[in-house]
């Protein structure tokens, strides 16, 4: 029995341009920037799912990350237009895996993932919390979780 | 006689949102981020003026900066929508002063300036160059430089 | 009568190297990085003054900044060793002006300032607070504030 | 036959503190920062190996990265002292895998890896190059590559 199940989530697409400050002296994007884009994509997804603001409209801290990774296939330069395609591909009781694909003019230039866990803090202790049903529904494209669509 | 003359330039507006990674542990935007936005605004201005790509479509290094400053009037939080209004307000033979105003829902939250100089490099030496007429024309709203509209 | 008085503060020197990720596609330091160094210098100063941790050892949010500026005189490249010299040069009831000089191998490559204000928050409102005497004493080289040493 | 072989490289330790600007509104380190530390560790390793400066003392562009990943086990806060332990753990003809462990007061708080490839550019094309023998020797603790010490 697996804790995480595959999940056909909605895709959030973040369109932006490579900022000059995101490049380095090699003339291309400084690689940690890809994770700032993944984080941006996850925030976009969560905003769509109604999970970034509380009832008073204040920002809710994002789910902490426990694991991530990326592969890079082509360099990007300043001012290049990019699209970050973000989607939840696995979801468990407290955690989810989000997949991100970065495209430049229809070509994939990098992809990666984040594993995030819903938590609350109790002083220095961090305690996993169930992902609220409202977030789960907000993340699903048609409210459907499926076991055979693991991207 | 002044070297720099006041200049009624076109305004470039960059619309974006505060990224979560641009905040700090105080819960608000980490202040150096404002300068990354000013740089973004200047690149937008230069792109409009046809000055960011060379004839082969490669990015042209931005004009180096020699001076800058900012004042902050209200805090910004993650996900806040912002608009950066950027405009050249003075122009000389080799240098220009760009003014940036950052607004959040029609309220000004910060403003600042950059002084940039057109240069070429000769080994370790940096030599001022005249700003090309094409850039000067591209930056002017109606192709008009005027002496009495210093914002 | 001036609210701020000149202040001969202790100097905090932060020694570090230019990080590769702090450069941009022009091959030199991306200018907003200088303000991340100024912020680093101010934190060093405050740590020396015993003002960055509360009684339980938790980080205290830094004094918010209301104004800053910088001038740049020479480019820096990845891996260059630098020293950031930081000092309070003016102090008032709630605010202080900190001056930062960045040196590379004994040569000044940039300098700037920050004006910061001690505050407390009351909901969305921000209220100036007197700078505690302990911080004021911690910042002074010999516990002496003087009116004729404005750097 | 494997292209990459396990390698007992020297360990480079980078000691620094969490910068305030490296935290986010959740009060802890913004996770992409870990990769900026990994990059810093790799540069330290390469500097030790004599591979960051060319014969004229100019910075050599770092080996581009093709893959990376990280796991995070404990949060870090502003001003926390950290040590980044970096080591090449696999080396091939053109590529190497570098492992990074981040410690705070002797406790591991995160770890990750980078896979980097030595290349040269031929216009837009990127061509793998053999890792120079001098770099290979510089990276080895005792000049020894071994097959049974894969960390």
PDB file of N, CA and C in Angstrom, chain C residues 41-139:
ATOM      1  N   UNK C  41      26.459  43.678   6.268  1.00  0.00           N
ATOM      2  CA  UNK C  41      27.289  44.507   7.149  1.00  0.00           C
ATOM      3  C   UNK C  41      26.487  45.041   8.329  1.00  0.00           C
ATOM      4  N   UNK C  42      25.261  45.477   8.059  1.00  0.00           N
ATOM      5  CA  UNK C  42      24.418  46.003   9.140  1.00  0.00           C
ATOM      6  C   UNK C  42      24.110  44.893  10.148  1.00  0.00           C
ATOM      7  N   UNK C  43      23.836  43.684   9.651  1.00  0.00           N
ATOM      8  CA  UNK C  43      23.598  42.571  10.571  1.00  0.00           C
ATOM      9  C   UNK C  43      24.838  42.280  11.408  1.00  0.00           C
ATOM     10  N   UNK C  44      26.003  42.386  10.795  1.00  0.00           N
ATOM     11  CA  UNK C  44      27.245  42.177  11.549  1.00  0.00           C
ATOM     12  C   UNK C  44      27.390  43.217  12.658  1.00  0.00           C
ATOM     13  N   UNK C  45      27.138  44.464  12.289  1.00  0.00           N
ATOM     14  CA  UNK C  45      27.188  45.569  13.271  1.00  0.00           C
ATOM     15  C   UNK C  45      26.220  45.310  14.423  1.00  0.00           C
ATOM     16  N   UNK C  46      24.992  44.906  14.060  1.00  0.00           N
ATOM     17  CA  UNK C  46      23.949  44.713  15.071  1.00  0.00           C
ATOM     18  C   UNK C  46      24.296  43.506  15.956  1.00  0.00           C
ATOM     19  N   UNK C  47      24.879  42.487  15.352  1.00  0.00           N
ATOM     20  CA  UNK C  47      25.283  41.310  16.129  1.00  0.00           C
ATOM     21  C   UNK C  47      26.339  41.728  17.165  1.00  0.00           C
ATOM     22  N   UNK C  48      27.311  42.525  16.720  1.00  0.00           N
ATOM     23  CA  UNK C  48      28.324  43.052  17.638  1.00  0.00           C
ATOM     24  C   UNK C  48      27.673  43.843  18.768  1.00  0.00           C
ATOM     25  N   UNK C  49      26.609  44.573  18.401  1.00  0.00           N
ATOM     26  CA  UNK C  49      25.947  45.446  19.380  1.00  0.00           C
ATOM     27  C   UNK C  49      24.953  44.681  20.253  1.00  0.00           C
ATOM     28  N   UNK C  50      24.878  43.360  20.021  1.00  0.00           N
ATOM     29  CA  UNK C  50      23.960  42.558  20.831  1.00  0.00           C
ATOM     30  C   UNK C  50      22.501  42.797  20.495  1.00  0.00           C
ATOM     31  N   UNK C  51      22.222  43.128  19.222  1.00  0.00           N
ATOM     32  CA  UNK C  51      20.847  43.501  18.870  1.00  0.00           C
ATOM     33  C   UNK C  51      20.186  42.577  17.857  1.00  0.00           C
ATOM     34  N   UNK C  52      20.766  41.394  17.580  1.00  0.00           N
ATOM     35  CA  UNK C  52      20.142  40.517  16.580  1.00  0.00           C
ATOM     36  C   UNK C  52      19.409  39.318  17.180  1.00  0.00           C
ATOM     37  N   UNK C  53      19.625  39.052  18.451  1.00  0.00           N
ATOM     38  CA  UNK C  53      18.969  37.913  19.103  1.00  0.00           C
ATOM     39  C   UNK C  53      18.230  38.427  20.330  1.00  0.00           C
ATOM     40  N   UNK C  54      17.048  37.892  20.573  1.00  0.00           N
ATOM     41  CA  UNK C  54      16.359  38.280  21.799  1.00  0.00           C
ATOM     42  C   UNK C  54      16.834  37.399  22.959  1.00  0.00           C
ATOM     43  N   UNK C  55      16.222  37.577  24.117  1.00  0.00           N
ATOM     44  CA  UNK C  55      16.669  36.873  25.323  1.00  0.00           C
ATOM     45  C   UNK C  55      16.643  35.352  25.157  1.00  0.00           C
ATOM     46  N   UNK C  56      15.733  34.848  24.276  1.00  0.00           N
ATOM     47  CA  UNK C  56      15.663  33.394  24.055  1.00  0.00           C
ATOM     48  C   UNK C  56      16.560  32.932  22.896  1.00  0.00           C
ATOM     49  N   UNK C  57      17.344  33.850  22.334  1.00  0.00           N
ATOM     50  CA  UNK C  57      18.255  33.461  21.265  1.00  0.00           C
ATOM     51  C   UNK C  57      17.624  33.405  19.888  1.00  0.00           C
ATOM     52  N   UNK C  58      16.373  33.885  19.760  1.00  0.00           N
ATOM     53  CA  UNK C  58      15.741  33.902  18.435  1.00  0.00           C
ATOM     54  C   UNK C  58      16.131  35.162  17.678  1.00  0.00           C
ATOM     55  N   UNK C  59      16.226  35.058  16.340  1.00  0.00           N
ATOM     56  CA  UNK C  59      16.590  36.248  15.568  1.00  0.00           C
ATOM     57  C   UNK C  59      15.554  37.351  15.738  1.00  0.00           C
ATOM     58  N   UNK C  60      16.030  38.555  15.920  1.00  0.00           N
ATOM     59  CA  UNK C  60      15.160  39.721  15.990  1.00  0.00           C
ATOM     60  C   UNK C  60      15.063  40.318  14.592  1.00  0.00           C
ATOM     61  N   UNK C  61      13.847  40.642  14.096  1.00  0.00           N
ATOM     62  CA  UNK C  61      13.768  41.264  12.772  1.00  0.00           C
ATOM     63  C   UNK C  61      14.585  42.554  12.756  1.00  0.00           C
ATOM     64  N   UNK C  62      15.287  42.736  11.650  1.00  0.00           N
ATOM     65  CA  UNK C  62      16.151  43.905  11.490  1.00  0.00           C
ATOM     66  C   UNK C  62      15.312  45.172  11.436  1.00  0.00           C
ATOM     67  N   UNK C  63      15.909  46.291  11.759  1.00  0.00           N
ATOM     68  CA  UNK C  63      15.253  47.579  11.610  1.00  0.00           C
ATOM     69  C   UNK C  63      14.885  47.797  10.141  1.00  0.00           C
ATOM     70  N   UNK C  64      13.629  48.109   9.835  1.00  0.00           N
ATOM     71  CA  UNK C  64      13.270  48.366   8.439  1.00  0.00           C
ATOM     72  C   UNK C  64      14.037  49.556   7.873  1.00  0.00           C
ATOM     73  N   UNK C  65      14.203  49.525   6.571  1.00  0.00           N
ATOM     74  CA  UNK C  65      14.970  50.549   5.887  1.00  0.00           C
ATOM     75  C   UNK C  65      14.004  51.535   5.230  1.00  0.00           C
ATOM     76  N   UNK C  66      14.326  52.812   5.271  1.00  0.00           N
ATOM     77  CA  UNK C  66      13.469  53.803   4.619  1.00  0.00           C
ATOM     78  C   UNK C  66      14.157  54.486   3.441  1.00  0.00           C
ATOM     79  N   UNK C  67      15.489  54.424   3.411  1.00  0.00           N
ATOM     80  CA  UNK C  67      16.205  55.067   2.313  1.00  0.00           C
ATOM     81  C   UNK C  67      17.568  54.413   2.160  1.00  0.00           C
ATOM     82  N   UNK C  68      18.082  54.377   0.943  1.00  0.00           N
ATOM     83  CA  UNK C  68      19.428  53.843   0.723  1.00  0.00           C
ATOM     84  C   UNK C  68      19.968  54.393  -0.580  1.00  0.00           C
ATOM     85  N   UNK C  69      21.263  54.239  -0.758  1.00  0.00           N
ATOM     86  CA  UNK C  69      21.887  54.687  -1.999  1.00  0.00           C
ATOM     87  C   UNK C  69      23.283  54.112  -2.110  1.00  0.00           C
ATOM     88  N   UNK C  70      23.837  54.149  -3.337  1.00  0.00           N
ATOM     89  CA  UNK C  70      25.185  53.619  -3.547  1.00  0.00           C
ATOM     90  C   UNK C  70      25.833  54.252  -4.759  1.00  0.00           C
ATOM     91  N   UNK C  71      27.162  54.302  -4.727  1.00  0.00           N
ATOM     92  CA  UNK C  71      27.971  54.686  -5.885  1.00  0.00           C
ATOM     93  C   UNK C  71      28.975  53.565  -6.144  1.00  0.00           C
ATOM     94  N   UNK C  72      29.218  53.303  -7.398  1.00  0.00           N
ATOM     95  CA  UNK C  72      30.099  52.205  -7.791  1.00  0.00           C
ATOM     96  C   UNK C  72      31.270  52.762  -8.577  1.00  0.00           C
ATOM     97  N   UNK C  73      32.483  52.353  -8.191  1.00  0.00           N
ATOM     98  CA  UNK C  73      33.649  52.937  -8.865  1.00  0.00           C
ATOM     99  C   UNK C  73      34.487  51.937  -9.642  1.00  0.00           C
ATOM    100  N   UNK C  74      34.312  50.640  -9.406  1.00  0.00           N
ATOM    101  CA  UNK C  74      35.100  49.647 -10.149  1.00  0.00           C
ATOM    102  C   UNK C  74      34.330  48.334 -10.161  1.00  0.00           C
ATOM    103  N   UNK C  75      34.456  47.580 -11.264  1.00  0.00           N
ATOM    104  CA  UNK C  75      33.723  46.311 -11.355  1.00  0.00           C
ATOM    105  C   UNK C  75      34.363  45.226 -10.493  1.00  0.00           C
ATOM    106  N   UNK C  76      33.554  44.286 -10.046  1.00  0.00           N
ATOM    107  CA  UNK C  76      34.038  43.126  -9.287  1.00  0.00           C
ATOM    108  C   UNK C  76      33.662  41.871 -10.052  1.00  0.00           C
ATOM    109  N   UNK C  77      34.536  40.859  -9.951  1.00  0.00           N
ATOM    110  CA  UNK C  77      34.314  39.597 -10.649  1.00  0.00           C
ATOM    111  C   UNK C  77      34.177  38.446  -9.650  1.00  0.00           C
ATOM    112  N   UNK C  78      33.684  37.358 -10.125  1.00  0.00           N
ATOM    113  CA  UNK C  78      33.510  36.172  -9.281  1.00  0.00           C
ATOM    114  C   UNK C  78      34.810  35.825  -8.569  1.00  0.00           C
ATOM    115  N   UNK C  79      34.680  35.465  -7.299  1.00  0.00           N
ATOM    116  CA  UNK C  79      35.800  34.975  -6.511  1.00  0.00           C
ATOM    117  C   UNK C  79      36.689  36.084  -5.955  1.00  0.00           C
ATOM    118  N   UNK C  80      36.445  37.338  -6.356  1.00  0.00           N
ATOM    119  CA  UNK C  80      37.238  38.445  -5.813  1.00  0.00           C
ATOM    120  C   UNK C  80      37.017  38.524  -4.308  1.00  0.00           C
ATOM    121  N   UNK C  81      38.092  38.597  -3.530  1.00  0.00           N
ATOM    122  CA  UNK C  81      37.915  38.817  -2.084  1.00  0.00           C
ATOM    123  C   UNK C  81      37.475  40.250  -1.827  1.00  0.00           C
ATOM    124  N   UNK C  82      36.519  40.427  -0.933  1.00  0.00           N
ATOM    125  CA  UNK C  82      36.060  41.790  -0.604  1.00  0.00           C
ATOM    126  C   UNK C  82      35.934  41.957   0.905  1.00  0.00           C
ATOM    127  N   UNK C  83      35.981  43.214   1.324  1.00  0.00           N
ATOM    128  CA  UNK C  83      35.741  43.571   2.723  1.00  0.00           C
ATOM    129  C   UNK C  83      34.713  44.686   2.740  1.00  0.00           C
ATOM    130  N   UNK C  84      33.656  44.493   3.528  1.00  0.00           N
ATOM    131  CA  UNK C  84      32.595  45.496   3.659  1.00  0.00           C
ATOM    132  C   UNK C  84      32.788  46.177   5.016  1.00  0.00           C
ATOM    133  N   UNK C  85      33.085  47.484   4.989  1.00  0.00           N
ATOM    134  CA  UNK C  85      33.309  48.253   6.215  1.00  0.00           C
ATOM    135  C   UNK C  85      32.025  49.000   6.538  1.00  0.00           C
ATOM    136  N   UNK C  86      31.410  48.700   7.669  1.00  0.00           N
ATOM    137  CA  UNK C  86      30.087  49.238   8.004  1.00  0.00           C
ATOM    138  C   UNK C  86      30.152  49.987   9.324  1.00  0.00           C
ATOM    139  N   UNK C  87      29.471  51.123   9.389  1.00  0.00           N
ATOM    140  CA  UNK C  87      29.549  51.974  10.562  1.00  0.00           C
ATOM    141  C   UNK C  87      28.328  52.870  10.654  1.00  0.00           C
ATOM    142  N   UNK C  88      27.795  53.042  11.840  1.00  0.00           N
ATOM    143  CA  UNK C  88      26.721  54.022  12.034  1.00  0.00           C
ATOM    144  C   UNK C  88      27.359  55.410  12.045  1.00  0.00           C
ATOM    145  N   UNK C  89      26.854  56.316  11.200  1.00  0.00           N
ATOM    146  CA  UNK C  89      27.439  57.658  11.127  1.00  0.00           C
ATOM    147  C   UNK C  89      26.506  58.753  11.638  1.00  0.00           C
ATOM    148  N   UNK C  90      25.238  58.416  11.812  1.00  0.00           N
ATOM    149  CA  UNK C  90      24.288  59.363  12.389  1.00  0.00           C
ATOM    150  C   UNK C  90      23.286  58.551  13.177  1.00  0.00           C
ATOM    151  N   UNK C  91      22.832  59.091  14.286  1.00  0.00           N
ATOM    152  CA  UNK C  91      21.829  58.368  15.054  1.00  0.00           C
ATOM    153  C   UNK C  91      20.833  59.372  15.615  1.00  0.00           C
ATOM    154  N   UNK C  92      19.556  59.012  15.573  1.00  0.00           N
ATOM    155  CA  UNK C  92      18.502  59.856  16.116  1.00  0.00           C
ATOM    156  C   UNK C  92      17.733  59.094  17.176  1.00  0.00           C
ATOM    157  N   UNK C  93      16.545  59.563  17.495  1.00  0.00           N
ATOM    158  CA  UNK C  93      15.748  58.905  18.519  1.00  0.00           C
ATOM    159  C   UNK C  93      15.346  57.497  18.066  1.00  0.00           C
ATOM    160  N   UNK C  94      14.875  57.399  16.808  1.00  0.00           N
ATOM    161  CA  UNK C  94      14.369  56.123  16.292  1.00  0.00           C
ATOM    162  C   UNK C  94      15.135  55.635  15.068  1.00  0.00           C
ATOM    163  N   UNK C  95      15.934  56.506  14.467  1.00  0.00           N
ATOM    164  CA  UNK C  95      16.556  56.145  13.195  1.00  0.00           C
ATOM    165  C   UNK C  95      18.067  56.244  13.253  1.00  0.00           C
ATOM    166  N   UNK C  96      18.703  55.588  12.295  1.00  0.00           N
ATOM    167  CA  UNK C  96      20.152  55.691  12.188  1.00  0.00           C
ATOM    168  C   UNK C  96      20.560  55.602  10.727  1.00  0.00           C
ATOM    169  N   UNK C  97      21.699  56.203  10.420  1.00  0.00           N
ATOM    170  CA  UNK C  97      22.265  56.144   9.073  1.00  0.00           C
ATOM    171  C   UNK C  97      23.538  55.314   9.166  1.00  0.00           C
ATOM    172  N   UNK C  98      23.602  54.269   8.339  1.00  0.00           N
ATOM    173  CA  UNK C  98      24.758  53.386   8.334  1.00  0.00           C
ATOM    174  C   UNK C  98      25.486  53.581   7.007  1.00  0.00           C
ATOM    175  N   UNK C  99      26.792  53.709   7.094  1.00  0.00           N
ATOM    176  CA  UNK C  99      27.610  53.884   5.896  1.00  0.00           C
ATOM    177  C   UNK C  99      28.391  52.609   5.637  1.00  0.00           C
ATOM    178  N   UNK C 100      28.476  52.228   4.372  1.00  0.00           N
ATOM    179  CA  UNK C 100      29.181  51.004   3.990  1.00  0.00           C
ATOM    180  C   UNK C 100      30.194  51.313   2.892  1.00  0.00           C
ATOM    181  N   UNK C 101      31.405  50.840   3.063  1.00  0.00           N
ATOM    182  CA  UNK C 101      32.427  50.969   2.017  1.00  0.00           C
ATOM    183  C   UNK C 101      32.888  49.563   1.661  1.00  0.00           C
ATOM    184  N   UNK C 102      32.892  49.247   0.365  1.00  0.00           N
ATOM    185  CA  UNK C 102      33.322  47.922  -0.097  1.00  0.00           C
ATOM    186  C   UNK C 102      34.707  48.048  -0.712  1.00  0.00           C
ATOM    187  N   UNK C 103      35.635  47.241  -0.211  1.00  0.00           N
ATOM    188  CA  UNK C 103      37.014  47.295  -0.711  1.00  0.00           C
ATOM    189  C   UNK C 103      37.423  45.953  -1.287  1.00  0.00           C
ATOM    190  N   UNK C 104      38.226  46.023  -2.333  1.00  0.00           N
ATOM    191  CA  UNK C 104      38.820  44.835  -2.966  1.00  0.00           C
ATOM    192  C   UNK C 104      40.325  45.073  -3.008  1.00  0.00           C
ATOM    193  N   UNK C 105      41.088  44.271  -2.273  1.00  0.00           N
ATOM    194  CA  UNK C 105      42.551  44.450  -2.216  1.00  0.00           C
ATOM    195  C   UNK C 105      42.918  45.911  -1.934  1.00  0.00           C
ATOM    196  N   UNK C 106      42.365  46.455  -0.884  1.00  0.00           N
ATOM    197  CA  UNK C 106      42.654  47.823  -0.411  1.00  0.00           C
ATOM    198  C   UNK C 106      42.079  48.937  -1.282  1.00  0.00           C
ATOM    199  N   UNK C 107      41.476  48.599  -2.443  1.00  0.00           N
ATOM    200  CA  UNK C 107      40.870  49.647  -3.269  1.00  0.00           C
ATOM    201  C   UNK C 107      39.373  49.703  -3.030  1.00  0.00           C
ATOM    202  N   UNK C 108      38.862  50.915  -2.878  1.00  0.00           N
ATOM    203  CA  UNK C 108      37.417  51.062  -2.766  1.00  0.00           C
ATOM    204  C   UNK C 108      36.778  50.787  -4.126  1.00  0.00           C
ATOM    205  N   UNK C 109      35.741  49.941  -4.130  1.00  0.00           N
ATOM    206  CA  UNK C 109      35.048  49.634  -5.383  1.00  0.00           C
ATOM    207  C   UNK C 109      33.589  50.114  -5.364  1.00  0.00           C
ATOM    208  N   UNK C 110      33.107  50.469  -4.188  1.00  0.00           N
ATOM    209  CA  UNK C 110      31.745  50.973  -4.082  1.00  0.00           C
ATOM    210  C   UNK C 110      31.492  51.431  -2.657  1.00  0.00           C
ATOM    211  N   UNK C 111      30.520  52.328  -2.506  1.00  0.00           N
ATOM    212  CA  UNK C 111      30.126  52.763  -1.159  1.00  0.00           C
ATOM    213  C   UNK C 111      28.659  53.132  -1.173  1.00  0.00           C
ATOM    214  N   UNK C 112      28.066  53.120   0.007  1.00  0.00           N
ATOM    215  CA  UNK C 112      26.657  53.446   0.058  1.00  0.00           C
ATOM    216  C   UNK C 112      26.192  53.652   1.480  1.00  0.00           C
ATOM    217  N   UNK C 113      24.882  53.847   1.629  1.00  0.00           N
ATOM    218  CA  UNK C 113      24.325  54.090   2.959  1.00  0.00           C
ATOM    219  C   UNK C 113      22.939  53.474   3.058  1.00  0.00           C
ATOM    220  N   UNK C 114      22.524  53.284   4.281  1.00  0.00           N
ATOM    221  CA  UNK C 114      21.161  52.864   4.597  1.00  0.00           C
ATOM    222  C   UNK C 114      20.641  53.775   5.706  1.00  0.00           C
ATOM    223  N   UNK C 115      19.380  54.178   5.635  1.00  0.00           N
ATOM    224  CA  UNK C 115      18.714  54.825   6.780  1.00  0.00           C
ATOM    225  C   UNK C 115      17.669  53.830   7.283  1.00  0.00           C
ATOM    226  N   UNK C 116      17.803  53.453   8.540  1.00  0.00           N
ATOM    227  CA  UNK C 116      16.907  52.462   9.129  1.00  0.00           C
ATOM    228  C   UNK C 116      16.189  53.048  10.340  1.00  0.00           C
ATOM    229  N   UNK C 117      15.003  52.559  10.581  1.00  0.00           N
ATOM    230  CA  UNK C 117      14.163  53.090  11.661  1.00  0.00           C
ATOM    231  C   UNK C 117      13.709  51.944  12.553  1.00  0.00           C
ATOM    232  N   UNK C 118      13.886  52.122  13.826  1.00  0.00           N
ATOM    233  CA  UNK C 118      13.392  51.156  14.817  1.00  0.00           C
ATOM    234  C   UNK C 118      11.867  51.292  14.882  1.00  0.00           C
ATOM    235  N   UNK C 119      11.166  50.180  14.745  1.00  0.00           N
ATOM    236  CA  UNK C 119       9.691  50.242  14.755  1.00  0.00           C
ATOM    237  C   UNK C 119       9.097  49.075  15.537  1.00  0.00           C
ATOM    238  N   UNK C 120       7.836  49.222  15.883  1.00  0.00           N
ATOM    239  CA  UNK C 120       7.041  48.060  16.261  1.00  0.00           C
ATOM    240  C   UNK C 120       5.789  48.059  15.385  1.00  0.00           C
ATOM    241  N   UNK C 121       5.190  46.891  15.266  1.00  0.00           N
ATOM    242  CA  UNK C 121       3.995  46.801  14.436  1.00  0.00           C
ATOM    243  C   UNK C 121       2.779  46.672  15.319  1.00  0.00           C
ATOM    244  N   UNK C 122       1.748  47.364  14.866  1.00  0.00           N
ATOM    245  CA  UNK C 122       0.470  47.264  15.550  1.00  0.00           C
ATOM    246  C   UNK C 122      -0.534  46.964  14.428  1.00  0.00           C
ATOM    247  N   UNK C 123      -0.693  45.662  14.134  1.00  0.00           N
ATOM    248  CA  UNK C 123      -1.498  45.256  12.972  1.00  0.00           C
ATOM    249  C   UNK C 123      -0.786  45.697  11.714  1.00  0.00           C
ATOM    250  N   UNK C 124      -1.499  46.420  10.820  1.00  0.00           N
ATOM    251  CA  UNK C 124      -0.872  46.921   9.588  1.00  0.00           C
ATOM    252  C   UNK C 124      -0.082  48.199   9.873  1.00  0.00           C
ATOM    253  N   UNK C 125      -0.315  48.832  11.029  1.00  0.00           N
ATOM    254  CA  UNK C 125       0.392  50.088  11.341  1.00  0.00           C
ATOM    255  C   UNK C 125       1.806  49.816  11.828  1.00  0.00           C
ATOM    256  N   UNK C 126       2.688  50.739  11.490  1.00  0.00           N
ATOM    257  CA  UNK C 126       4.094  50.646  11.889  1.00  0.00           C
ATOM    258  C   UNK C 126       4.404  51.904  12.685  1.00  0.00           C
ATOM    259  N   UNK C 127       4.880  51.719  13.921  1.00  0.00           N
ATOM    260  CA  UNK C 127       5.059  52.847  14.834  1.00  0.00           C
ATOM    261  C   UNK C 127       6.528  52.965  15.228  1.00  0.00           C
ATOM    262  N   UNK C 128       7.142  54.148  15.022  1.00  0.00           N
ATOM    263  CA  UNK C 128       8.554  54.312  15.419  1.00  0.00           C
ATOM    264  C   UNK C 128       8.728  54.104  16.917  1.00  0.00           C
ATOM    265  N   UNK C 129       9.840  53.505  17.253  1.00  0.00           N
ATOM    266  CA  UNK C 129      10.184  53.205  18.648  1.00  0.00           C
ATOM    267  C   UNK C 129      11.547  53.817  18.953  1.00  0.00           C
ATOM    268  N   UNK C 130      11.795  54.234  20.179  1.00  0.00           N
ATOM    269  CA  UNK C 130      13.154  54.706  20.497  1.00  0.00           C
ATOM    270  C   UNK C 130      14.167  53.559  20.345  1.00  0.00           C
ATOM    271  N   UNK C 131      15.337  53.881  19.818  1.00  0.00           N
ATOM    272  CA  UNK C 131      16.420  52.896  19.772  1.00  0.00           C
ATOM    273  C   UNK C 131      16.849  52.638  21.223  1.00  0.00           C
ATOM    274  N   UNK C 132      16.846  51.374  21.651  1.00  0.00           N
ATOM    275  CA  UNK C 132      17.189  51.100  23.049  1.00  0.00           C
ATOM    276  C   UNK C 132      18.608  51.571  23.393  1.00  0.00           C
ATOM    277  N   UNK C 133      18.779  52.023  24.619  1.00  0.00           N
ATOM    278  CA  UNK C 133      20.077  52.523  25.056  1.00  0.00           C
ATOM    279  C   UNK C 133      21.151  51.446  24.912  1.00  0.00           C
ATOM    280  N   UNK C 134      20.770  50.169  25.143  1.00  0.00           N
ATOM    281  CA  UNK C 134      21.751  49.080  25.055  1.00  0.00           C
ATOM    282  C   UNK C 134      22.305  48.948  23.633  1.00  0.00           C
ATOM    283  N   UNK C 135      21.436  49.151  22.628  1.00  0.00           N
ATOM    284  CA  UNK C 135      21.881  49.088  21.229  1.00  0.00           C
ATOM    285  C   UNK C 135      22.789  50.276  20.937  1.00  0.00           C
ATOM    286  N   UNK C 136      22.372  51.444  21.401  1.00  0.00           N
ATOM    287  CA  UNK C 136      23.150  52.670  21.202  1.00  0.00           C
ATOM    288  C   UNK C 136      24.561  52.517  21.791  1.00  0.00           C
ATOM    289  N   UNK C 137      24.636  51.977  22.960  1.00  0.00           N
ATOM    290  CA  UNK C 137      25.941  51.757  23.598  1.00  0.00           C
ATOM    291  C   UNK C 137      26.720  50.688  22.827  1.00  0.00           C
ATOM    292  N   UNK C 138      26.020  49.624  22.421  1.00  0.00           N
ATOM    293  CA  UNK C 138      26.693  48.549  21.682  1.00  0.00           C
ATOM    294  C   UNK C 138      27.279  49.026  20.365  1.00  0.00           C
ATOM    295  N   UNK C 139      26.617  50.013  19.751  1.00  0.00           N
ATOM    296  CA  UNK C 139      27.084  50.503  18.449  1.00  0.00           C
ATOM    297  C   UNK C 139      28.260  51.476  18.557  1.00  0.00           C
TER     298      UNK C 139
END
